[in-house]
CSV table of C-alpha atoms and ligand atoms in Angstrom, one decimal:
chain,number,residue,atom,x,y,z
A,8,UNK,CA,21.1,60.1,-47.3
A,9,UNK,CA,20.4,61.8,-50.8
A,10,UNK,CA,23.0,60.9,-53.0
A,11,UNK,CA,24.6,63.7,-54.9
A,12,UNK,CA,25.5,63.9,-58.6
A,13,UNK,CA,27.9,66.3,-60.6
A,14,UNK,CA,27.0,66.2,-64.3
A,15,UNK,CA,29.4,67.4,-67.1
A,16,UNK,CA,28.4,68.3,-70.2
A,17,UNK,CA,24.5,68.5,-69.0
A,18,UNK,CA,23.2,70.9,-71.8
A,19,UNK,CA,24.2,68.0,-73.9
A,20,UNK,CA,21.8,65.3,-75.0
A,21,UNK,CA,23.2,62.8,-73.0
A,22,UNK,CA,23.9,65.0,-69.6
A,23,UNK,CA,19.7,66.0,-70.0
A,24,UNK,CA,18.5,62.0,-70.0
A,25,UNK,CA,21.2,61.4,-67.4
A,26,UNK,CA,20.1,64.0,-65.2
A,27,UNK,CA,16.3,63.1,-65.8
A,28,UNK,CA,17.2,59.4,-64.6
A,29,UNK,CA,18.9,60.7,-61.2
A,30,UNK,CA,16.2,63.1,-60.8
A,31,UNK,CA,14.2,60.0,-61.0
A,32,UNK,CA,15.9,58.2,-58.8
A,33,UNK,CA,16.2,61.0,-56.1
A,34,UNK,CA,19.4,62.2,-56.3
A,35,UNK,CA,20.5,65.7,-55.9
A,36,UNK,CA,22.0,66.3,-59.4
A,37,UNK,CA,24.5,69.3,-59.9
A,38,UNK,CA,25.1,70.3,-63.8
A,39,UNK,CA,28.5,72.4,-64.8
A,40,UNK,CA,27.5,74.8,-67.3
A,41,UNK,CA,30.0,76.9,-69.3
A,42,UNK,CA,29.3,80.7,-69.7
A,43,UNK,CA,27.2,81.5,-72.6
A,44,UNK,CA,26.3,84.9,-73.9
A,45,UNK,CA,23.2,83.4,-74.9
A,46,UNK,CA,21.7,81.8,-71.6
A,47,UNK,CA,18.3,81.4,-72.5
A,48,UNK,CA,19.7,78.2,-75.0
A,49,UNK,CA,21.6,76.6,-72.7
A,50,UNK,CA,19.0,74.7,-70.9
A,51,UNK,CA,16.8,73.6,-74.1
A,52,UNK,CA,17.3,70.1,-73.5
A,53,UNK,CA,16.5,70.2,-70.2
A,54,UNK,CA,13.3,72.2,-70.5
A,55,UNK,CA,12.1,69.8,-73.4
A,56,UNK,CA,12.5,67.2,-70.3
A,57,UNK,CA,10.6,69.7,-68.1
A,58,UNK,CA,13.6,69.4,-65.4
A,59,UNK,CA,15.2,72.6,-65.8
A,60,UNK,CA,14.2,74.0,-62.6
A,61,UNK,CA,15.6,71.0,-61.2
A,62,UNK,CA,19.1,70.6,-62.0
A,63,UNK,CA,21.2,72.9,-59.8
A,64,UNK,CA,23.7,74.4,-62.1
A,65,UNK,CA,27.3,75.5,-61.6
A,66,UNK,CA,28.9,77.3,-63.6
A,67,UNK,CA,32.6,75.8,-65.0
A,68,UNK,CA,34.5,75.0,-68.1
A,69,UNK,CA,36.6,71.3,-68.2
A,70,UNK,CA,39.4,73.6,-69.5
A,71,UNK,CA,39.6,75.4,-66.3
A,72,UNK,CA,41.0,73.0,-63.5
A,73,UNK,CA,41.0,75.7,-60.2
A,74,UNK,CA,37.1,76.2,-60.9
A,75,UNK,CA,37.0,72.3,-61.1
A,76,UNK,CA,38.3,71.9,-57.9
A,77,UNK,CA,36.3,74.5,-56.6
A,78,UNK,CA,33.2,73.3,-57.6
A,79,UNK,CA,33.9,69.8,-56.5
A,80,UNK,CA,35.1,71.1,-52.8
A,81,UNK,CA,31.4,73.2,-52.8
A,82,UNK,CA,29.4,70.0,-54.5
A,83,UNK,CA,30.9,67.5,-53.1
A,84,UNK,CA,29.4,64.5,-55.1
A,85,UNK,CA,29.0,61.3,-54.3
A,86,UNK,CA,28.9,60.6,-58.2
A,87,UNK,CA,30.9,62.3,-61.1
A,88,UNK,CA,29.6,62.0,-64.6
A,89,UNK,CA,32.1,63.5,-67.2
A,90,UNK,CA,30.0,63.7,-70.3
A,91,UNK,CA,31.4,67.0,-71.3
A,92,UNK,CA,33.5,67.0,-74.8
A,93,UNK,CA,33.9,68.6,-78.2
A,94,UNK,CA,32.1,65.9,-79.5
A,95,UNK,CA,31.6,65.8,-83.1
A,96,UNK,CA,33.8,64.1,-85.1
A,97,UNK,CA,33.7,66.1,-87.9
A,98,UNK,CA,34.5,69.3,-86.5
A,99,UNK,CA,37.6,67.8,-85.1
A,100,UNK,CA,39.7,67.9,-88.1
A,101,UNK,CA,38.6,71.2,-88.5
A,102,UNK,CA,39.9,72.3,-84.7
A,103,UNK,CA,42.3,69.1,-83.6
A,104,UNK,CA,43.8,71.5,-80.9
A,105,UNK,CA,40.4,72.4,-78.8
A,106,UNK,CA,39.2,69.0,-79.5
A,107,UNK,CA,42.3,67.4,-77.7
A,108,UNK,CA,42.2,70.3,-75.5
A,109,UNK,CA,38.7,69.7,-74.2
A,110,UNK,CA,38.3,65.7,-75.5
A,111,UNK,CA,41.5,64.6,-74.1
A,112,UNK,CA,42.9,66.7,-71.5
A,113,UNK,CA,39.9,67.9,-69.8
A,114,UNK,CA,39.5,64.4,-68.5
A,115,UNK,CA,42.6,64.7,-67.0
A,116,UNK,CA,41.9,68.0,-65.3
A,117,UNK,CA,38.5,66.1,-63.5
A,118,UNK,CA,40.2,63.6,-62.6
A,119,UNK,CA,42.7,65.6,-60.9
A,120,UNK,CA,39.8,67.9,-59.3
A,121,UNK,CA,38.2,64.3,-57.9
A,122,UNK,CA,41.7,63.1,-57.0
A,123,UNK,CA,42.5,66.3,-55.0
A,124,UNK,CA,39.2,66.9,-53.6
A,125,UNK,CA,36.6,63.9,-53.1
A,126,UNK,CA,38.6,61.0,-54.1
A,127,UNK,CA,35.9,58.8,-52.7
A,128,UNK,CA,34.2,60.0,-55.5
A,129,UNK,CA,32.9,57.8,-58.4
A,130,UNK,CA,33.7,58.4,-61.7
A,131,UNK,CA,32.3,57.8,-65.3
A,132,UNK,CA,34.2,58.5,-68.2
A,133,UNK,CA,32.3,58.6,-71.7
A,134,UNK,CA,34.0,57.0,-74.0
A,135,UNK,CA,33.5,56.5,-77.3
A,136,UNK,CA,33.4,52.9,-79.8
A,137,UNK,CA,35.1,55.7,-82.4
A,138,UNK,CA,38.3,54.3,-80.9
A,139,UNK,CA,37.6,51.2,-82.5
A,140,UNK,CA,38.1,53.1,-85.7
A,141,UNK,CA,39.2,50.9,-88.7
A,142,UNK,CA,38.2,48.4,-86.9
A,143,UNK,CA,40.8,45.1,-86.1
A,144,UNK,CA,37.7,43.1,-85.6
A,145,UNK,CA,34.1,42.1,-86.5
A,146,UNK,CA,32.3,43.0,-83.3
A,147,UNK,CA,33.7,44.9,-81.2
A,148,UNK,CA,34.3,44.2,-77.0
A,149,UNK,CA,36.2,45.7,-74.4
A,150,UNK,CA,39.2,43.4,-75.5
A,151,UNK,CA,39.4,44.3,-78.8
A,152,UNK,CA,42.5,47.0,-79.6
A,153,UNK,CA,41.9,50.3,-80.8
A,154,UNK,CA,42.5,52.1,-84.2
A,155,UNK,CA,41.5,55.6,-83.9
A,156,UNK,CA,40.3,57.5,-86.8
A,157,UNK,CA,40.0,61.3,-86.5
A,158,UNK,CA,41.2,64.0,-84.0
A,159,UNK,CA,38.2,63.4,-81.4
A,160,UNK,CA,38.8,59.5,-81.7
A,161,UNK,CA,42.6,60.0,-80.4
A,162,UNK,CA,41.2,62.3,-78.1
A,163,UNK,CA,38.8,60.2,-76.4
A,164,UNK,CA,41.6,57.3,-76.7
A,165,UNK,CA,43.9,59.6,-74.8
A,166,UNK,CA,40.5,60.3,-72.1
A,167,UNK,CA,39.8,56.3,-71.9
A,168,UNK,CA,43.6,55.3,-70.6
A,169,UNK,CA,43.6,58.3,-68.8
A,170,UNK,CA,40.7,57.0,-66.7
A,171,UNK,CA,41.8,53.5,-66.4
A,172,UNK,CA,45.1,54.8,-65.2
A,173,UNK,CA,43.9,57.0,-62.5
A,174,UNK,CA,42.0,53.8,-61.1
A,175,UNK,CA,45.4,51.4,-61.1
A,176,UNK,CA,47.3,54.1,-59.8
A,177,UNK,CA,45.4,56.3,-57.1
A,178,UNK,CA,42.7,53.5,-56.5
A,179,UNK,CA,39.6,56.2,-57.7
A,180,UNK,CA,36.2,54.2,-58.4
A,181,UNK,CA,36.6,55.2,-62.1
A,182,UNK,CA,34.8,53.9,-64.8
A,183,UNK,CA,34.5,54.1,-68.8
A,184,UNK,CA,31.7,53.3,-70.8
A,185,UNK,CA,32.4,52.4,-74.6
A,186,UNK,CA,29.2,53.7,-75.5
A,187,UNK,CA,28.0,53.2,-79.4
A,188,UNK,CA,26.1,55.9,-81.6
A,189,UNK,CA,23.5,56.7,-79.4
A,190,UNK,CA,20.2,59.3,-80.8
A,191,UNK,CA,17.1,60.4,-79.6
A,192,UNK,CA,14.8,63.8,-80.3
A,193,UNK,CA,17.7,65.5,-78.6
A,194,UNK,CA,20.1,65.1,-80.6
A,195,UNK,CA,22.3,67.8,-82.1
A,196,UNK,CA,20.9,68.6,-85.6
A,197,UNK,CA,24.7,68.1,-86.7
A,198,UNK,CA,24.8,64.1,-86.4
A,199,UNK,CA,23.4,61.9,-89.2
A,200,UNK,CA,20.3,60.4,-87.6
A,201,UNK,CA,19.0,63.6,-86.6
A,202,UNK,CA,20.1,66.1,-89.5
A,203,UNK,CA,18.3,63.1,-91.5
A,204,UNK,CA,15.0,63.0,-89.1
A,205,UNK,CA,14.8,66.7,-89.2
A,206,UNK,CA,14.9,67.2,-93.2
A,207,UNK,CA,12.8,64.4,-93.9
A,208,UNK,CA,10.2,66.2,-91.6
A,209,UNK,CA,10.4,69.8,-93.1
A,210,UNK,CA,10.4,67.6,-96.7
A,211,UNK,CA,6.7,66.9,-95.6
A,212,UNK,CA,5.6,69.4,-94.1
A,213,UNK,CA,7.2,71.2,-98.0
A,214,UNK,CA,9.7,73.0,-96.0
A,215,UNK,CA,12.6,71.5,-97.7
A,216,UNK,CA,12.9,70.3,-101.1
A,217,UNK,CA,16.2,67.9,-101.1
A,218,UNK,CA,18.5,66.2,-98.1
A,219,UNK,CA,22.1,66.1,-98.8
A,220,UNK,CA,24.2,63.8,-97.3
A,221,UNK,CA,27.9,62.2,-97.3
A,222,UNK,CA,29.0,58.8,-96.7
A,223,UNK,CA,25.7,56.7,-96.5
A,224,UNK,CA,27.6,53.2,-97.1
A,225,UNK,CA,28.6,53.8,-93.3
A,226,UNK,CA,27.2,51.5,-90.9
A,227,UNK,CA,27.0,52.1,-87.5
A,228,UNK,CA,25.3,50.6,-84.1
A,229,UNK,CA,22.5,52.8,-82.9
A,230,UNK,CA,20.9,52.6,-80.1
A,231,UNK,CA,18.3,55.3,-77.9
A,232,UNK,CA,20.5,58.0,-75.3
A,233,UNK,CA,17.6,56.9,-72.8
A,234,UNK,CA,18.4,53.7,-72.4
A,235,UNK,CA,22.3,54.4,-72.5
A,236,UNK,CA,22.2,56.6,-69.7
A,237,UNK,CA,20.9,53.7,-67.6
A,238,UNK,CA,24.6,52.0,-68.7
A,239,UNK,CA,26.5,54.6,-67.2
A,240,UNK,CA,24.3,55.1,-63.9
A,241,UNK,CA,24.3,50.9,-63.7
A,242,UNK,CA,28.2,51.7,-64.1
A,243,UNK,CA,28.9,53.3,-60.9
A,244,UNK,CA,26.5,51.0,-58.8
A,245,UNK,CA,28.9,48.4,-59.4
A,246,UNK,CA,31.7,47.4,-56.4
A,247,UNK,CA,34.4,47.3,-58.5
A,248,UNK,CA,35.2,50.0,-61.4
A,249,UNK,CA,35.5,48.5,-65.2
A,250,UNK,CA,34.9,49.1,-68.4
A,251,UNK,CA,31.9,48.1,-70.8
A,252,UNK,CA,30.8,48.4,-74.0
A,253,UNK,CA,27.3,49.4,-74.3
A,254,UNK,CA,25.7,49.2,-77.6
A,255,UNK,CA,22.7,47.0,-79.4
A,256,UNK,CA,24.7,44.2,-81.6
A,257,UNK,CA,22.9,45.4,-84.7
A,258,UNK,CA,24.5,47.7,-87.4
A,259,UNK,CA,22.5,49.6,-90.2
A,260,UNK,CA,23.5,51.8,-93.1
A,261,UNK,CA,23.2,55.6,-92.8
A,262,UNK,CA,21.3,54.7,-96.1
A,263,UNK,CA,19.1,52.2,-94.7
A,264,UNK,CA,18.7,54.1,-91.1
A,265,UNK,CA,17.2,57.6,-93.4
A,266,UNK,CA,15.0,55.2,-95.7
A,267,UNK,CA,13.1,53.9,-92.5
A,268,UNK,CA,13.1,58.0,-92.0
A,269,UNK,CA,11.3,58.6,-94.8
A,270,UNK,CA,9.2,55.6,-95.2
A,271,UNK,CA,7.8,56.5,-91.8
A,272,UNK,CA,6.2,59.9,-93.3
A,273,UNK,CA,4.8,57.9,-96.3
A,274,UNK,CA,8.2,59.6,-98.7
A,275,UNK,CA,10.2,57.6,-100.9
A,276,UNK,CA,14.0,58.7,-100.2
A,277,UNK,CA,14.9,58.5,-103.6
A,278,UNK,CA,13.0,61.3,-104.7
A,279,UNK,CA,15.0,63.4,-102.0
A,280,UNK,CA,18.4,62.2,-101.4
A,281,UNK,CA,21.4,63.5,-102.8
A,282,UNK,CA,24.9,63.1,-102.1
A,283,UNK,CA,27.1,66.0,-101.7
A,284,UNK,CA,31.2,65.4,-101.7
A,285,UNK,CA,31.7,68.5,-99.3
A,286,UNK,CA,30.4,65.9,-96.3
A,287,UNK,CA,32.5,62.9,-96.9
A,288,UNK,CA,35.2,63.0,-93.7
A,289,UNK,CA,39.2,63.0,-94.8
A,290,UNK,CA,38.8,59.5,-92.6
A,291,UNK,CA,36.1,57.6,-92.6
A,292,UNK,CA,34.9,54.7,-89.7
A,293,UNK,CA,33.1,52.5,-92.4
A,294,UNK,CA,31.7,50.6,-89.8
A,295,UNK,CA,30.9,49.7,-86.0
A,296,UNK,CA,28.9,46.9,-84.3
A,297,UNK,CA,29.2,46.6,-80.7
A,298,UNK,CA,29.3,43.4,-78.8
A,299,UNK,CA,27.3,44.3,-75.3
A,300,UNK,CA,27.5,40.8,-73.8
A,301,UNK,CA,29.7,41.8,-70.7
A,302,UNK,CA,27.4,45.0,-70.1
A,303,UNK,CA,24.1,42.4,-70.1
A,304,UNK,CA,26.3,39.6,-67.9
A,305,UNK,CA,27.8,42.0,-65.3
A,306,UNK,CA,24.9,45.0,-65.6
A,307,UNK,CA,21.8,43.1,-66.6
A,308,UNK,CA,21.7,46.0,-69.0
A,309,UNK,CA,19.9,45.6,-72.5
A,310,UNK,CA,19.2,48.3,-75.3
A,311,UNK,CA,15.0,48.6,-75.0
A,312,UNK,CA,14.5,50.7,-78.3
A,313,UNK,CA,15.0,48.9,-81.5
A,314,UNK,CA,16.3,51.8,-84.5
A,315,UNK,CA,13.1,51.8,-86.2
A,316,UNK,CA,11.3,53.0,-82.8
A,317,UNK,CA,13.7,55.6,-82.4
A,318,UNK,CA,14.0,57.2,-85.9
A,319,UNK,CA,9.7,57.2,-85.5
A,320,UNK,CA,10.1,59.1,-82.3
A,321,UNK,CA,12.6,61.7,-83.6
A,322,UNK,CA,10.3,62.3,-86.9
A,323,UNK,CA,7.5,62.8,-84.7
A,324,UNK,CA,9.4,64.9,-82.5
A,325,UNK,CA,11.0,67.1,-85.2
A,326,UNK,CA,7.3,67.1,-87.0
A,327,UNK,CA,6.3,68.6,-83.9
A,328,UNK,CA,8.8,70.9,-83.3
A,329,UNK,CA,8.2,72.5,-87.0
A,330,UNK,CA,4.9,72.4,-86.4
A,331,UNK,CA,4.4,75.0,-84.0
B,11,NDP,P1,26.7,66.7,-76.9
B,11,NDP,O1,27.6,67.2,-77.9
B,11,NDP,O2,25.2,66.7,-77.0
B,11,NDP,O3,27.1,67.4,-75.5
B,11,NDP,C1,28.4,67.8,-75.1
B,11,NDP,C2,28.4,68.6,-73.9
B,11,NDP,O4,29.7,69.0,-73.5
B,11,NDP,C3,27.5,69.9,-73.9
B,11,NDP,O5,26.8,70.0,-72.7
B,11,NDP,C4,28.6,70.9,-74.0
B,11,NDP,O6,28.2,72.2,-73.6
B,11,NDP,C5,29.7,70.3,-73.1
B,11,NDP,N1,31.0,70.9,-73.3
B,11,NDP,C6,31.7,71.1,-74.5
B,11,NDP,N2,32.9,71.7,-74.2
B,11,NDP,C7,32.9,71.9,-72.9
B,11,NDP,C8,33.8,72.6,-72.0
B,11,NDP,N3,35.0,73.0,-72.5
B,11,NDP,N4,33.5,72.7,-70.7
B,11,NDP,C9,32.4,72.2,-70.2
B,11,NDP,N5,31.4,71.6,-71.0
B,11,NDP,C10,31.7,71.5,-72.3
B,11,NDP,O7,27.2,65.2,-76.6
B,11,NDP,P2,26.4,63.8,-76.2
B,11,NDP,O8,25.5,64.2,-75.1
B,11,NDP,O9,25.9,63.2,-77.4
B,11,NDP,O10,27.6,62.9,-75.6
B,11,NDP,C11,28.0,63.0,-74.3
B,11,NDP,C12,29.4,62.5,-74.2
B,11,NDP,O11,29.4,61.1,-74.6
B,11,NDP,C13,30.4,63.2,-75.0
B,11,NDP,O12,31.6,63.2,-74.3
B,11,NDP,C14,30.5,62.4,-76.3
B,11,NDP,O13,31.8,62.6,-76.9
B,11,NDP,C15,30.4,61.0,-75.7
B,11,NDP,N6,29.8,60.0,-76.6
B,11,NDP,C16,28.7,60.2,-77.2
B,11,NDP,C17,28.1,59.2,-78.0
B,11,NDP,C18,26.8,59.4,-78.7
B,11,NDP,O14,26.5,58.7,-79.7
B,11,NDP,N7,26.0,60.4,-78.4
B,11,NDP,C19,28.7,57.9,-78.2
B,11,NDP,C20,30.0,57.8,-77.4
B,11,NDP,C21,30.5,58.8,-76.6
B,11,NDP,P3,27.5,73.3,-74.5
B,11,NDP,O15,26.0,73.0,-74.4
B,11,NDP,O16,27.9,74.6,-73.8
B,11,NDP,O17,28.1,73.2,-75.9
B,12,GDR,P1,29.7,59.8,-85.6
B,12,GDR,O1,28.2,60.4,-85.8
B,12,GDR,O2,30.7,60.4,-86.4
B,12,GDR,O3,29.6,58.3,-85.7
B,12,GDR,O4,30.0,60.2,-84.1
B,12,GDR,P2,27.6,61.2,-87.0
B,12,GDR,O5,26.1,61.0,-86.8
B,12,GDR,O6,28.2,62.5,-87.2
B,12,GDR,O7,28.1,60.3,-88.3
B,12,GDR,C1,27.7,59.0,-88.5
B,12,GDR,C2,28.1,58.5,-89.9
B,12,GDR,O8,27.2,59.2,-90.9
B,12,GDR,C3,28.0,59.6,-92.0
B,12,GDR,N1,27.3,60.7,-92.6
B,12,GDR,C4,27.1,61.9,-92.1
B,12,GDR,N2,27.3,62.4,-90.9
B,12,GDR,C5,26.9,63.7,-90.6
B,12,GDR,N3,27.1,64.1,-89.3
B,12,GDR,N4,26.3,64.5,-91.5
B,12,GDR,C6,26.1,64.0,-92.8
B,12,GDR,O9,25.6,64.8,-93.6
B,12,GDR,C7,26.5,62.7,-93.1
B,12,GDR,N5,26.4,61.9,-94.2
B,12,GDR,C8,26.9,60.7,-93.9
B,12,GDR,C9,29.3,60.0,-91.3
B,12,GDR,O10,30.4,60.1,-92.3
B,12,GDR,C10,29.5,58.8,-90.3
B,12,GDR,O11,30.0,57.7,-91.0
B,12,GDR,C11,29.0,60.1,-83.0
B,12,GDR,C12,29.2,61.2,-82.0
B,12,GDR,O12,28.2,61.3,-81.1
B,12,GDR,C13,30.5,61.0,-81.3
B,12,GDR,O13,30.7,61.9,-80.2
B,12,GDR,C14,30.4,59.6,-80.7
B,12,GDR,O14,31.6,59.3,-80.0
B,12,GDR,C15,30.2,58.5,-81.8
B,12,GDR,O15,29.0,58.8,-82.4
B,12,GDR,C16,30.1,57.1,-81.2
């Protein structure tokens, strides 16, 4: 029987690999979509895949629990993917209320939709190694305790022991993936990596003259949304639900991440780099290095794309994109 799939948060970057790899894989994959005036942008990502005609998409918002439970009493999926979020830290200072509103409690209103409707359903939360915050140790695992740093981080806290209760106490096949930075050409121009691999494109192609930037001492663990997505699908394959960081074991400065930018187009950063006050965060997460040893042991899951391959591929990407 085709399995079926109900993807949250599928206009996203992650929600458009994901749905590739089901599509892949034969599923029947369903997409909530919230209502835009401005429908012709929704389904970018998954055009740049070539699999918008594919998805089958329903229209919802995770604020707005009766249209969750209808659309998973219509769908009726074998899988649920809840990748939907307000998800950039930054912006979550700026509106803690929709952030926990969305972030937080919108977890709570799938998980009651699943509960109420297909309770056979399995369940992936997307959580976030931004819990880890100021972090209480070196590498980070699924033992180690949680510190969160901004609006979104409690939020997604609040998501994670939401999901891990709802599996102790109603039995759901729920699981949460502690997934690190993840990038890839289709990534929101708002995050680092590809704000970075954007500018440093228009810088050659004499576009732009400067990129500005905040913290760049940050370090964080980067790894490809391509192979992550394989995490989260490996996730709910499993017998029993858990939870498993996902992430490459390496860290890298934002500094040393947008000087492999640049050398890639043949540009020396310092010429182009400077740093503007305005972006540094009222918190920061200095740094965050993932261990993924339970993920390889119980998954058989490794990252595949080292940072250098991925920072070439978004250049390229955004080279092309300007280019046209
Ligand atoms: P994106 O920001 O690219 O995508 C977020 C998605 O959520 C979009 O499809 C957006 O829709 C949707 N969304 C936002 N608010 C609502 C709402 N109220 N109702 C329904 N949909 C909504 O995120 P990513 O793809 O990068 O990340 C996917 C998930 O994984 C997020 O939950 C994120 O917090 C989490 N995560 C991401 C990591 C990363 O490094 N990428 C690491 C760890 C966790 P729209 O297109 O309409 O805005
Ligand atoms: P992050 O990603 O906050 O880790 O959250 P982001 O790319 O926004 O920031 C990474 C680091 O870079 C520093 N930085 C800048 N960041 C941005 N966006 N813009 C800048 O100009 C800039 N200059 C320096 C930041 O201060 C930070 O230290 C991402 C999101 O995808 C979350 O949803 C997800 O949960 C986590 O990754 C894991």
């Amino acid at each position: 029987m085709t399995k079926r799939a109900l993807i949250t948060g599928v206009t996203g970057q992650d929600g458009a690999y994901l749905a590739q790899l089901l599509l892949s894989k034969g599923y029947d994959v369903f997409g909530l979509v919230r209502r835009s005036s401005h429908s012709e942008v929704t389904d970018t990502r998954l055009k740049w895949l070539g699999i918008d005609r594919d998805v089958k998409i329903v229209d919802g918002n995770l604020l707005d629990l009766s249209g969750l439970i209808r659309t998973l009493k219509d769908v009726r999926p074998d899988e649920v993917y809840n990748l939907a979020a307000q998800s950039f830290v930054k912006s979550s200072w700026q509106q803690p209320i929709l952030t926990g509103e969305v972030t937080a409690l919108g977890v709570t209103n799938i998980l009651e939709a699943v509960r109420l409707e297909t309770p056979e359903a399995r369940f992936y939360q997307a959580s976030s190694s931004e819990m880890y915050g100021l972090i209480q140790e070196d590498m980070q695992s699924e033992t180690t305790p949680f510190y969160p740093r901004s609006p979104y981080a409690v939020a997604k806290l609040y998501g994670h022991w939401i999901t891990v209760n709802y599996r102790e106490s109603f039995g759901i096949h729920a699981s949460s993936g502690i997934l690190f930075n993840h990038e890839s050409p289709l990534r929101g121009i708002e995050f680092v990596t590809r704000k970075v691999t954007d500018s440093v494109a228009r810088i050659k192609l004499g576009l732009a003259g400067e990129l500005r930037l905040g913290n760049i001492d940050a370090k964080r663990d980067w790894g490809h949304s391509r192979d992550y997505v394989e995490a989260m699908w490996l996730m709910l394959q499993q017998d029993v639900p858990d939870d498993y960081v996902v992430a490459t074991g390496r860290t890298t400065t934002v500094r040393d991440m947008c000087r492999v930018a640049f050398q890639h187009v043949g540009l020396a950063m310092d010429d182009y780099l400077v740093i503007d006050p305005a972006l540094f965060r009222p918190a920061e997460v200095d740094v965050l290095l993932g261990n993924p040893a339970k993920a390889k042991a119980k998954l058989g899951w490794e990252a595949k794309t080292s940072l250098e391959e991925m920072i070439a591929e978004m250049v390229d990407a955004d080279l092309k994109r300007l280019s046209r």
